[in-house]
Amino acid sequence: MAKLEVEILTLFPRMCEGYLAESILGKAQASGLVAARVTDVRDFAPGKHRVTDDAPYGGGAGMVMKPEPLVDAVEAARARLPGAAVVLTSPRGVRFDQALARRFAEQGRLILVCGRYEGVDERVMTAVDMEVSIGDFVLTGGELAALCVADAAARLVPGVLGNDASAGAESFAGGDGLLEHPHYTRPPEWRGRKVPEVLLSGDHRRIERWRRRESLRATRERRPDLYARIALSEEDLRLIDAGDDEL
Ligand code: ADE
């Protein structure tokens, strides 16, 4: 059985299907490591017009997603995936991060409910376990957010990335909370810009120290909030201001 089973509940299935079918997530499904399903919430809306939204009580602009189709869709998904975490994507949710991605990957079953329009009837919240936001901005709907969550969890499933080491080597994921060091590939010189000499040296210990130094510097400069939370070793303190000849 797949290591991660994900079901996305949405009014716009095609928005999600295209992304899930391509590249790494597409391969992960083909190899059986990830099972993804996209469910059209409209299939749970009754009547000829299959209405899923309505005007807000109290007045105001925009439409609100009705509770019945969404909650019926959640209940059907829960029956397919017992024990799944049920997450509503919403700008009001807790901020999504790598730790939460890891938790979902480990739990192994995830139901993502996409909000739309101005919002979702508050009574839907009793049917979900948590609300998750991917950042302090407002999207037109929760689909992109759901795909972000599904993608970040799926790449942590062992075997999904070709090389098992790569999930851990990247920003945040190694548990060290640092941003990634820069990467280079061929050619060694391009438009007058040279690849740092250390990376061509073949000296793997020195290359590791260079990478660590660059991660530390990038984090200090770009994300002082993350940098403040890192437990720096004596060697880190030496490295961060070391020149290339001191690595
Ligand atoms: N839906 C709309 N905006 C969102 C956001 N920032 N995060 C999650 N879901 C959303």
Tab-separated table of C-alpha atoms in Angstrom, residues 13 17 31 53 86 93 171 189 198:
chain	number	residue	atom	x	y	z
A	13	PRO	CA	-10.516	19.069	-9.802
A	17	GLU	CA	-5.053	16.811	-11.346
A	31	SER	CA	5.564	3.525	-8.395
A	53	ASP	CA	-22.342	28.411	-2.413
A	86	VAL	CA	-8.340	16.439	7.654
A	93	GLY	CA	-5.106	28.648	9.499
A	171	SER	CA	16.588	24.024	3.840
A	189	GLU	CA	33.011	29.993	-16.024
A	198	VAL	CA	36.536	25.241	-3.474
